[in-house]
Short mmCIF file of C-alpha atoms in Angstrom, two decimals:
data_model
loop_
_atom_site.label_atom_id
_atom_site.label_comp_id
_atom_site.label_asym_id
_atom_site.label_seq_id
_atom_site.Cartn_x
_atom_site.Cartn_y
_atom_site.Cartn_z
CA MET A 1248 111.00 207.79 100.86
CA LEU A 1249 114.28 208.06 103.40
CA LEU A 1250 115.09 211.33 101.54
CA LYS A 1251 111.44 212.39 101.82
CA LYS A 1252 111.48 212.04 105.80
CA LEU A 1253 114.88 213.62 106.00
CA ALA A 1254 113.42 216.69 103.88
CA ILE A 1255 110.47 216.81 106.45
CA VAL A 1256 112.57 216.59 109.40
CA LEU A 1257 115.35 219.40 108.30
CA THR A 1258 112.00 221.60 107.59
CA VAL A 1259 110.57 221.05 110.98
CA ALA A 1260 114.10 221.68 112.50
CA PHE A 1261 114.78 225.03 110.84
CA SER A 1262 110.82 226.37 111.32
CA VAL A 1263 110.87 225.97 115.05
CA PRO A 1264 110.97 229.38 116.65
CA ALA A 1265 113.47 230.22 119.13
CA PHE A 1266 110.82 231.93 122.11
CA ALA A 1267 112.09 234.23 124.41
CA ALA A 1268 112.67 233.12 127.78
CA THR A 1269 111.00 234.28 131.04
CA GLN A 1270 112.35 234.54 134.60
CA THR A 1271 110.94 235.24 138.10
CA TRP A 1272 113.23 236.59 140.76
CA ASN A 1273 112.72 236.22 144.58
CA VAL A 1274 115.06 238.80 146.12
CA ASN A 1275 113.30 239.16 149.20
CA THR A 1276 116.51 237.26 150.81
CA SER A 1277 118.63 237.85 153.98
CA THR A 1278 121.87 240.18 153.63
CA ASN A 1279 124.41 241.21 156.05
CA GLY A 1280 123.53 244.83 155.96
CA ASN A 1281 126.18 246.67 157.99
CA SER A 1282 128.32 247.78 155.25
CA ASN A 1283 127.97 249.97 152.54
CA GLY A 1284 128.26 248.46 149.13
CA ASN A 1285 126.99 244.75 150.49
CA THR A 1286 124.95 242.91 147.87
CA VAL A 1287 122.13 240.44 147.42
CA THR A 1288 122.40 237.76 144.37
CA ALA A 1289 119.89 235.28 143.13
CA ASN A 1290 119.47 233.53 139.96
CA SER A 1291 116.55 231.95 137.86
CA GLY A 1292 116.41 230.35 134.53
CA GLY A 1293 120.19 230.08 134.02
CA LEU A 1294 120.86 233.91 134.69
CA GLY A 1295 122.45 235.34 137.45
CA LEU A 1296 121.63 238.72 139.36
CA THR A 1297 123.11 241.17 141.75
CA VAL A 1298 121.38 243.93 143.82
CA LYS A 1299 123.11 246.73 145.34
CA ALA A 1300 122.15 249.87 147.02
CA TRP A 1301 123.05 253.38 146.52
CA SER A 1302 122.24 257.10 147.17
CA ASP A 1303 123.31 260.55 146.72
CA THR A 1304 125.09 261.27 149.82
CA GLY A 1305 128.63 262.78 148.84
CA GLY A 1306 130.28 265.70 147.71
CA GLY A 1307 130.04 269.59 148.44
CA SER A 1308 126.34 269.63 147.55
CA ASP A 1309 125.57 266.13 148.49
CA ASN A 1310 124.50 265.13 144.86
CA VAL A 1311 127.53 262.68 144.32
CA ILE A 1312 126.04 259.07 144.23
CA ARG A 1313 127.81 256.67 146.66
CA SER A 1314 126.99 253.00 147.98
CA ALA A 1315 124.77 252.46 150.47
CA ARG A 1316 123.82 249.30 153.05
CA LEU A 1317 121.41 246.96 151.68
CA VAL A 1318 119.10 245.91 154.07
CA LYS A 1319 116.30 243.38 154.65
CA TYR A 1320 113.13 244.02 156.77
CA GLY A 1321 110.68 241.37 156.58
CA SER A 1322 108.57 242.33 153.27
CA GLY A 1323 111.25 242.96 151.20
CA LEU A 1324 115.02 245.02 150.40
CA GLY A 1325 115.52 248.42 151.68
CA ALA A 1326 118.54 250.86 151.76
CA ILE A 1327 120.21 252.76 154.37
CA ASN A 1328 122.13 255.55 152.75
CA ARG A 1329 125.48 257.23 154.61
CA ASP A 1330 123.44 260.23 155.84
CA GLU A 1331 120.72 258.01 157.23
CA ALA A 1332 123.37 255.83 159.20
CA ALA A 1333 125.56 258.70 160.53
CA ASN A 1334 122.13 260.45 161.97
CA ASN A 1335 120.87 257.35 163.22
CA GLN A 1336 117.86 257.66 160.90
CA THR A 1337 117.28 253.81 160.53
CA SER A 1338 113.38 253.35 161.41
CA ALA A 1339 110.63 253.38 158.87
CA PRO A 1340 110.40 254.55 156.12
CA GLN A 1341 114.35 255.41 156.17
CA HIS A 1342 115.36 251.68 156.02
CA SER A 1343 113.35 251.42 152.66
CA ILE A 1344 114.32 252.69 149.45
CA ASP A 1345 113.48 255.90 150.03
CA SER A 1346 113.66 259.62 149.14
CA LYS A 1347 112.81 260.94 152.72
CA ASP A 1348 113.88 264.36 153.65
CA TYR A 1349 114.48 264.42 157.47
CA SER A 1350 116.12 266.87 159.91
CA GLY A 1351 120.02 266.10 160.10
CA SER A 1352 120.26 265.36 156.29
CA ASP A 1353 122.81 267.32 153.82
CA GLY A 1354 120.05 267.45 151.58
CA GLN A 1355 117.45 265.41 150.12
CA ASP A 1356 118.84 261.85 149.37
CA TYR A 1357 117.39 259.56 146.45
CA GLU A 1358 117.80 255.74 146.99
CA PHE A 1359 117.98 253.34 143.98
CA VAL A 1360 119.17 249.84 143.81
CA SER A 1361 121.06 248.53 140.83
CA LEU A 1362 120.09 245.39 139.32
CA ASN A 1363 122.93 243.88 137.48
CA PHE A 1364 122.43 241.03 135.32
CA THR A 1365 124.45 238.45 133.54
CA GLU A 1366 122.87 238.80 130.36
CA ALA A 1367 120.78 241.56 128.98
CA VAL A 1368 117.47 241.28 130.16
CA ASN A 1369 113.61 243.40 129.71
CA LEU A 1370 112.83 244.09 133.30
CA SER A 1371 108.91 244.14 132.94
CA HIS A 1372 107.62 244.03 136.44
CA ILE A 1373 108.54 244.57 139.79
CA ASP A 1374 106.92 243.46 143.39
CA ILE A 1375 106.90 245.80 146.31
CA GLY A 1376 106.56 244.21 149.75
CA TRP A 1377 106.17 247.57 151.40
CA ALA A 1378 105.42 250.96 150.59
CA THR A 1379 104.58 254.67 151.63
CA ASP A 1380 104.30 257.92 150.16
CA SER A 1381 104.01 261.56 151.05
CA GLY A 1382 100.55 261.31 152.23
CA GLY A 1383 101.28 261.14 155.98
CA SER A 1384 100.94 257.43 157.18
CA ILE A 1385 103.81 255.17 157.33
CA ASN A 1386 102.47 252.51 155.14
CA GLN A 1387 100.26 253.75 152.32
CA ARG A 1388 100.61 250.51 150.65
CA PHE A 1389 101.76 252.59 147.36
CA GLY A 1390 104.65 254.74 146.35
CA ASP A 1391 106.12 256.70 143.65
CA MET A 1392 108.85 255.08 141.87
CA SER A 1393 111.39 255.73 139.06
CA PHE A 1394 113.19 253.43 136.48
CA ALA A 1395 116.09 253.25 134.26
CA ALA A 1396 117.89 250.82 131.96
CA LEU A 1397 121.31 251.74 131.96
CA THR A 1398 124.27 251.74 129.29
CA GLY A 1399 126.96 250.04 132.07
CA ASN A 1400 127.53 250.06 135.56
CA VAL A 1401 128.79 254.17 136.01
CA LEU A 1402 127.26 254.70 139.62
CA ASN A 1403 129.76 255.42 141.75
CA GLY A 1404 130.83 259.04 141.83
CA ASN A 1405 128.21 260.17 139.49
CA THR A 1406 125.17 262.14 139.90
CA TRP A 1407 121.64 261.11 138.87
CA GLN A 1408 121.40 264.10 136.50
CA ASN A 1409 124.64 262.91 134.69
CA ILE A 1410 123.45 259.49 134.09
CA VAL A 1411 120.08 260.27 132.86
CA THR A 1412 121.69 262.35 130.31
CA ASN A 1413 124.60 260.32 129.29
CA SER A 1414 124.10 256.66 130.54
CA THR A 1415 120.42 255.60 130.28
CA ILE A 1416 118.72 254.09 126.98
CA TRP A 1417 114.98 254.15 128.41
CA THR A 1418 113.83 255.90 131.96
CA ASN A 1419 110.33 256.09 133.57
CA SER A 1420 108.49 257.26 136.69
CA ILE A 1421 105.03 255.63 137.81
CA ALA A 1422 102.66 257.09 140.50
CA ASP A 1423 101.29 254.87 143.27
CA VAL A 1424 102.97 251.62 142.43
CA SER A 1425 101.04 249.34 144.74
CA THR A 1426 102.09 246.48 147.00
CA SER A 1427 99.24 244.32 145.49
CA GLY A 1428 101.22 242.02 143.28
CA TYR A 1429 103.47 242.13 140.52
CA GLN A 1430 103.24 245.63 138.59
CA ALA A 1431 104.23 246.38 135.12
CA ILE A 1432 106.75 249.10 134.75
CA GLY A 1433 106.11 249.99 131.05
CA SER A 1434 109.73 249.52 129.68
CA ALA A 1435 108.32 247.67 126.34
CA SER A 1436 111.01 246.07 124.22
CA ILE A 1437 114.23 247.76 126.12
CA TYR A 1438 116.98 245.17 127.03
CA SER A 1439 119.97 245.93 129.58
CA LYS A 1440 122.37 244.34 131.56
CA VAL A 1441 122.09 246.99 134.33
CA TRP A 1442 118.92 248.50 135.65
CA LEU A 1443 117.92 250.98 138.39
CA VAL A 1444 114.82 250.81 140.52
CA GLY A 1445 114.03 253.55 143.52
CA ALA A 1446 111.96 256.09 144.98
CA TYR A 1447 110.69 258.77 142.63
CA SER A 1448 113.03 261.38 141.38
CA SER A 1449 111.89 263.80 138.88
CA VAL A 1450 115.05 263.70 137.02
CA PHE A 1451 114.27 260.11 135.43
CA LYS A 1452 110.51 261.30 134.21
CA SER A 1453 108.64 263.87 136.02
CA LEU A 1454 105.16 263.27 137.39
CA GLY A 1455 104.60 266.85 137.46
CA TYR A 1456 104.31 267.24 141.32
CA THR A 1457 106.00 270.11 143.37
CA GLY A 1458 108.02 269.57 146.62
CA TYR A 1459 109.47 266.64 147.96
CA ARG A 1460 107.61 263.36 147.58
CA ASN A 1461 109.06 261.51 150.82
CA ASP A 1462 108.46 258.00 149.04
CA GLY A 1463 109.67 254.52 150.07
CA VAL A 1464 109.33 251.09 148.88
CA LYS A 1465 110.90 247.51 149.80
CA LEU A 1466 111.74 245.31 146.94
CA ALA A 1467 110.52 241.80 146.99
CA GLY A 1468 110.34 240.53 143.25
CA LEU A 1469 111.22 240.80 139.80
CA LYS A 1470 109.82 239.55 136.39
CA THR A 1471 112.45 239.37 133.24
CA SER A 1472 112.74 238.06 129.75
CA THR A 1473 115.56 237.49 127.59
CA ARG A 1474 115.67 238.69 123.87
CA GLU A 1475 114.45 235.52 121.37
CA GLY A 1476 116.91 232.96 121.32
CA GLY A 1477 119.12 234.04 124.20
CA GLY A 1478 118.99 233.06 127.93
CA GLY A 1479 117.11 230.72 130.06
CA GLU A 1480 116.76 227.02 129.02
CA VAL A 1481 114.99 227.19 125.64
CA PRO A 1482 116.33 224.71 123.24
CA ALA A 1483 117.99 226.31 120.10
CA PRO A 1484 117.19 225.08 116.44
CA GLY A 1485 120.77 223.40 115.98
CA SER A 1486 120.30 221.42 119.25
CA LEU A 1487 116.98 220.30 118.22
CA LEU A 1488 118.08 219.46 114.68
CA LEU A 1489 120.93 217.19 115.95
CA LEU A 1490 118.23 215.44 117.87
CA LEU A 1491 116.16 215.08 114.98
CA ILE A 1492 118.76 213.78 112.95
CA GLY A 1493 119.59 211.23 115.55
CA LEU A 1494 116.22 209.78 115.65
CA LEU A 1495 116.10 209.36 111.84
CA ALA A 1496 119.51 207.65 111.93
CA LEU A 1497 117.83 205.25 114.43
CA TYR A 1498 115.05 204.76 112.36
CA THR A 1499 117.36 204.03 109.52
CA TYR A 1500 119.31 201.52 111.44
CA ARG A 1501 116.29 200.04 112.61
CA ASN A 1502 114.67 199.63 109.24
CA SER A 1503 118.13 198.36 107.53
CA SER A 1504 119.92 195.47 106.69
CA TRP A 1505 121.48 195.57 110.29
CA GLY A 1506 118.44 196.12 112.10
CA GLY A 1507 115.93 194.45 110.18
CA SER A 1508 114.17 194.50 106.35
CA ILE A 1509 113.69 197.85 104.67
CA ARG A 1510 110.48 199.06 104.12
CA ALA A 1511 109.49 201.58 101.54
#
């Protein structure tokens, strides 16, 4: 009878699936937005996250990626790139994560934030607290956005086109991302430690538009998941097995000659 109980315990322990853990991130937190390359950090489900702003604001043709200022304005995180700061273009929508083309710029600048996680995750949803597009009004409550999963942190001194060609495992662009809650970004089962979220750029995936889009968004939250058996705080079968063996040992002791009469 005792061997039968042990067999049942082992069968249960090794048949328990290792479920994927999910995480919800609030990144609408304060930051010192006075210097290029500043960061925001967050934690969820035992994982860590570092957020940093970037824009193509360097080089002779103004297409080389350099760090930008990560800023918080009420409804979410935005960015102020080096061209905007130098030309005092820091009001709406320039303090959002934007692609605004304005007088005084050295060219069209596309802003993104990098999301560096301590473990590979699937970035499934985003929450934007504020948005605008090229429709003419400052706050249209939706904006066009681009996304990418990267093979590593290869941004500084690079170009967006070169990153798409050599350093991405997935890219997508979505029209009219809404401020009405978490929106799916279509990333399926892609996992990476480094993700990009930003204003729409056709090099990531064209939406068929002509001309500049002048989009802007403020990032407020994220939803991610880890692979089955990774991340989070879901117990692994091995730890569950140890727990069950311990319970069985206790049961055996309580029903042995030391703990009481043996029952078949």
